């Protein structure tokens, strides 16, 4: 990275609160990794912090409102800090920041800095500017560089065995309910060589499992490494095959995908690449063609079902997860019934479901036929009941099977270990602590809605 540290005095306290998706969790880690070398020390609470970052999510209205109420709570803390002769710099980062920058500062003057996801790498520079405006000494020099280059490698991942790696950002799909194409901007894929270097470094630190992240991850189209076809680009399947060759990496996942970007190469990778876990998050949002069209999803229910059938032929043990929105404008009871029918047809191992939330500036917000809140609540309850039943049934179907489990930590009881199945289910079983960081076969003996219990089949670790 190019941040050059000049004189820093006492350590400053940094508090980051993260809202929303996995991408934001990842972004928060990177912001922290960028700020620690500048003299910031992560803190558990905002009280007394020198720098507070709220890393926000704009997808659902509730999240944006939570940010405003958190800003309200920060106001007296900031005043206290100033009364004690210090300064608290309040930063709003993330998607809310991108979408409503000026509005935030108008509504919440406690905010010193608003920074959208495209400019995280400039954080040190921007924070320094705030300090300078207050007449404080400038503590950093920062050369702006290409976005991903300028970000430090995430360090927290050193401790874990599973790491997230952003490979793609932004979205060109413009689903009519969604703010991401406006807040995160156009699709951008990191060059394959950069990703490979990051994954190699993670593997060297003991990471066994990587999850490739992107708003539209299966639209990945990154510059091929030097020496490959000149000017060529790699799709996600090609990237996965390449990463699968890195020693130590035994499990690969990716999220989130759009059905229209599941190309033949990627579908086939589920059959041929055994390190690619048989678990796919493939949001469909709704089960009615009429609503899918209004959502601008650009595929039909039948096409989605055919895609899943094909995946199941090629990888019979594949399990699906999804996202659903109920109460999109114009959704009639019959459309909702179609969504329930689709869920029955597919059978999900787990899923996220949301009430439609009207996001200003998106086409959906201006559509006629907005659905009553009470109707949304009632439909969501029915959908979630069905999805819960499916999740329980899926977990129960594991009993009697042997699954490779990546052990991540000690369990709650002495002598117990906790890990993850290929389907991201939490698995507990008795075993030696030496297995932490290893993959071993476990016979599943019990299942609940959220976790599995098992018996270690052998002390030997094995590849996934
Ligand atoms: N209202 C409700 N849910 C939404 N999502 C995205 N935008 C909205 C919205 N306006 C959900 C979608 C998406 C997930 C990340 O969040 O299901 O897949
Ligand atoms: Fe939003 Fe649709 Fe893009 Fe997903 S594919 S980020 S839902 S616009």
mmCIF file with all atom_site columns, N, CA and C in Angstrom, residues 19 54 65-79 90 92 107-111:
data_model
loop_
_atom_site.group_PDB
_atom_site.id
_atom_site.type_symbol
_atom_site.label_atom_id
_atom_site.label_alt_id
_atom_site.label_comp_id
_atom_site.label_asym_id
_atom_site.label_entity_id
_atom_site.label_seq_id
_atom_site.pdbx_PDB_ins_code
_atom_site.Cartn_x
_atom_site.Cartn_y
_atom_site.Cartn_z
_atom_site.occupancy
_atom_site.B_iso_or_equiv
_atom_site.pdbx_formal_charge
_atom_site.auth_seq_id
_atom_site.auth_comp_id
_atom_site.auth_asym_id
_atom_site.auth_atom_id
_atom_site.pdbx_PDB_model_num
ATOM 1  N N  . UNK A 1 19  ? -23.331 -2.396 9.232  1.00 0.00 ? 19  UNK A N  1
ATOM 2  C CA . UNK A 1 19  ? -24.716 -2.768 8.946  1.00 0.00 ? 19  UNK A CA 1
ATOM 3  C C  . UNK A 1 19  ? -24.728 -3.544 7.631  1.00 0.00 ? 19  UNK A C  1
ATOM 4  N N  . UNK A 1 54  ? -19.600 4.438  10.781 1.00 0.00 ? 54  UNK A N  1
ATOM 5  C CA . UNK A 1 54  ? -20.806 3.625  10.617 1.00 0.00 ? 54  UNK A CA 1
ATOM 6  C C  . UNK A 1 54  ? -20.795 3.163  9.169  1.00 0.00 ? 54  UNK A C  1
ATOM 7  N N  . UNK A 1 65  ? -32.624 3.975  8.638  1.00 0.00 ? 65  UNK A N  1
ATOM 8  C CA . UNK A 1 65  ? -33.177 4.621  9.844  1.00 0.00 ? 65  UNK A CA 1
ATOM 9  C C  . UNK A 1 65  ? -32.336 4.292  11.073 1.00 0.00 ? 65  UNK A C  1
ATOM 10 N N  . UNK A 1 66  ? -31.837 3.050  11.133 1.00 0.00 ? 66  UNK A N  1
ATOM 11 C CA . UNK A 1 66  ? -30.980 2.655  12.255 1.00 0.00 ? 66  UNK A CA 1
ATOM 12 C C  . UNK A 1 66  ? -29.740 3.542  12.326 1.00 0.00 ? 66  UNK A C  1
ATOM 13 N N  . UNK A 1 67  ? -29.223 3.895  11.138 1.00 0.00 ? 67  UNK A N  1
ATOM 14 C CA . UNK A 1 67  ? -28.027 4.723  11.096 1.00 0.00 ? 67  UNK A CA 1
ATOM 15 C C  . UNK A 1 67  ? -28.327 6.090  11.706 1.00 0.00 ? 67  UNK A C  1
ATOM 16 N N  . UNK A 1 68  ? -29.492 6.653  11.353 1.00 0.00 ? 68  UNK A N  1
ATOM 17 C CA . UNK A 1 68  ? -29.832 7.966  11.914 1.00 0.00 ? 68  UNK A CA 1
ATOM 18 C C  . UNK A 1 68  ? -30.003 7.892  13.431 1.00 0.00 ? 68  UNK A C  1
ATOM 19 N N  . UNK A 1 69  ? -30.578 6.812  13.925 1.00 0.00 ? 69  UNK A N  1
ATOM 20 C CA . UNK A 1 69  ? -30.745 6.775  15.376 1.00 0.00 ? 69  UNK A CA 1
ATOM 21 C C  . UNK A 1 69  ? -29.396 6.546  16.062 1.00 0.00 ? 69  UNK A C  1
ATOM 22 N N  . UNK A 1 70  ? -28.519 5.811  15.439 1.00 0.00 ? 70  UNK A N  1
ATOM 23 C CA . UNK A 1 70  ? -27.165 5.647  15.998 1.00 0.00 ? 70  UNK A CA 1
ATOM 24 C C  . UNK A 1 70  ? -26.430 6.992  16.010 1.00 0.00 ? 70  UNK A C  1
ATOM 25 N N  . UNK A 1 71  ? -26.633 7.784  14.962 1.00 0.00 ? 71  UNK A N  1
ATOM 26 C CA . UNK A 1 71  ? -25.992 9.110  14.922 1.00 0.00 ? 71  UNK A CA 1
ATOM 27 C C  . UNK A 1 71  ? -26.512 9.978  16.066 1.00 0.00 ? 71  UNK A C  1
ATOM 28 N N  . UNK A 1 72  ? -27.797 9.817  16.378 1.00 0.00 ? 72  UNK A N  1
ATOM 29 C CA . UNK A 1 72  ? -28.382 10.544 17.507 1.00 0.00 ? 72  UNK A CA 1
ATOM 30 C C  . UNK A 1 72  ? -27.693 10.173 18.820 1.00 0.00 ? 72  UNK A C  1
ATOM 31 N N  . UNK A 1 73  ? -27.385 8.874  18.964 1.00 0.00 ? 73  UNK A N  1
ATOM 32 C CA . UNK A 1 73  ? -26.716 8.425  20.191 1.00 0.00 ? 73  UNK A CA 1
ATOM 33 C C  . UNK A 1 73  ? -25.273 8.923  20.272 1.00 0.00 ? 73  UNK A C  1
ATOM 34 N N  . UNK A 1 74  ? -24.662 9.145  19.096 1.00 0.00 ? 74  UNK A N  1
ATOM 35 C CA . UNK A 1 74  ? -23.257 9.564  19.091 1.00 0.00 ? 74  UNK A CA 1
ATOM 36 C C  . UNK A 1 74  ? -23.085 11.026 19.497 1.00 0.00 ? 74  UNK A C  1
ATOM 37 N N  . UNK A 1 75  ? -24.153 11.806 19.304 1.00 0.00 ? 75  UNK A N  1
ATOM 38 C CA . UNK A 1 75  ? -24.059 13.258 19.535 1.00 0.00 ? 75  UNK A CA 1
ATOM 39 C C  . UNK A 1 75  ? -23.537 13.591 20.941 1.00 0.00 ? 75  UNK A C  1
ATOM 40 N N  . UNK A 1 76  ? -24.165 13.061 22.011 1.00 0.00 ? 76  UNK A N  1
ATOM 41 C CA . UNK A 1 76  ? -23.649 13.399 23.346 1.00 0.00 ? 76  UNK A CA 1
ATOM 42 C C  . UNK A 1 76  ? -22.238 12.847 23.583 1.00 0.00 ? 76  UNK A C  1
ATOM 43 N N  . UNK A 1 77  ? -21.912 11.696 22.953 1.00 0.00 ? 77  UNK A N  1
ATOM 44 C CA . UNK A 1 77  ? -20.570 11.122 23.136 1.00 0.00 ? 77  UNK A CA 1
ATOM 45 C C  . UNK A 1 77  ? -19.514 12.039 22.528 1.00 0.00 ? 77  UNK A C  1
ATOM 46 N N  . UNK A 1 78  ? -19.875 12.612 21.375 1.00 0.00 ? 78  UNK A N  1
ATOM 47 C CA . UNK A 1 78  ? -18.945 13.521 20.707 1.00 0.00 ? 78  UNK A CA 1
ATOM 48 C C  . UNK A 1 78  ? -18.750 14.783 21.562 1.00 0.00 ? 78  UNK A C  1
ATOM 49 N N  . UNK A 1 79  ? -19.868 15.290 22.115 1.00 0.00 ? 79  UNK A N  1
ATOM 50 C CA . UNK A 1 79  ? -19.792 16.491 22.950 1.00 0.00 ? 79  UNK A CA 1
ATOM 51 C C  . UNK A 1 79  ? -18.923 16.225 24.185 1.00 0.00 ? 79  UNK A C  1
ATOM 52 N N  . UNK A 1 90  ? -16.746 11.611 13.238 1.00 0.00 ? 90  UNK A N  1
ATOM 53 C CA . UNK A 1 90  ? -17.826 10.680 12.911 1.00 0.00 ? 90  UNK A CA 1
ATOM 54 C C  . UNK A 1 90  ? -17.935 10.545 11.395 1.00 0.00 ? 90  UNK A C  1
ATOM 55 N N  . UNK A 1 92  ? -19.680 8.437  8.107  1.00 0.00 ? 92  UNK A N  1
ATOM 56 C CA . UNK A 1 92  ? -20.667 7.494  7.590  1.00 0.00 ? 92  UNK A CA 1
ATOM 57 C C  . UNK A 1 92  ? -20.114 6.954  6.279  1.00 0.00 ? 92  UNK A C  1
ATOM 58 N N  . UNK A 1 107 ? -29.219 16.335 7.911  1.00 0.00 ? 107 UNK A N  1
ATOM 59 C CA . UNK A 1 107 ? -30.037 15.785 9.003  1.00 0.00 ? 107 UNK A CA 1
ATOM 60 C C  . UNK A 1 107 ? -29.243 15.529 10.263 1.00 0.00 ? 107 UNK A C  1
ATOM 61 N N  . UNK A 1 108 ? -27.952 15.247 10.092 1.00 0.00 ? 108 UNK A N  1
ATOM 62 C CA . UNK A 1 108 ? -27.148 14.883 11.264 1.00 0.00 ? 108 UNK A CA 1
ATOM 63 C C  . UNK A 1 108 ? -25.820 15.633 11.229 1.00 0.00 ? 108 UNK A C  1
ATOM 64 N N  . UNK A 1 109 ? -25.815 16.865 11.730 1.00 0.00 ? 109 UNK A N  1
ATOM 65 C CA . UNK A 1 109 ? -24.580 17.673 11.679 1.00 0.00 ? 109 UNK A CA 1
ATOM 66 C C  . UNK A 1 109 ? -23.438 17.061 12.487 1.00 0.00 ? 109 UNK A C  1
ATOM 67 N N  . UNK A 1 110 ? -23.733 16.056 13.288 1.00 0.00 ? 110 UNK A N  1
ATOM 68 C CA . UNK A 1 110 ? -22.686 15.375 14.044 1.00 0.00 ? 110 UNK A CA 1
ATOM 69 C C  . UNK A 1 110 ? -21.682 14.679 13.100 1.00 0.00 ? 110 UNK A C  1
ATOM 70 N N  . UNK A 1 111 ? -22.120 14.473 11.855 1.00 0.00 ? 111 UNK A N  1
ATOM 71 C CA . UNK A 1 111 ? -21.281 13.748 10.891 1.00 0.00 ? 111 UNK A CA 1
ATOM 72 C C  . UNK A 1 111 ? -20.201 14.663 10.309 1.00 0.00 ? 111 UNK A C  1
#
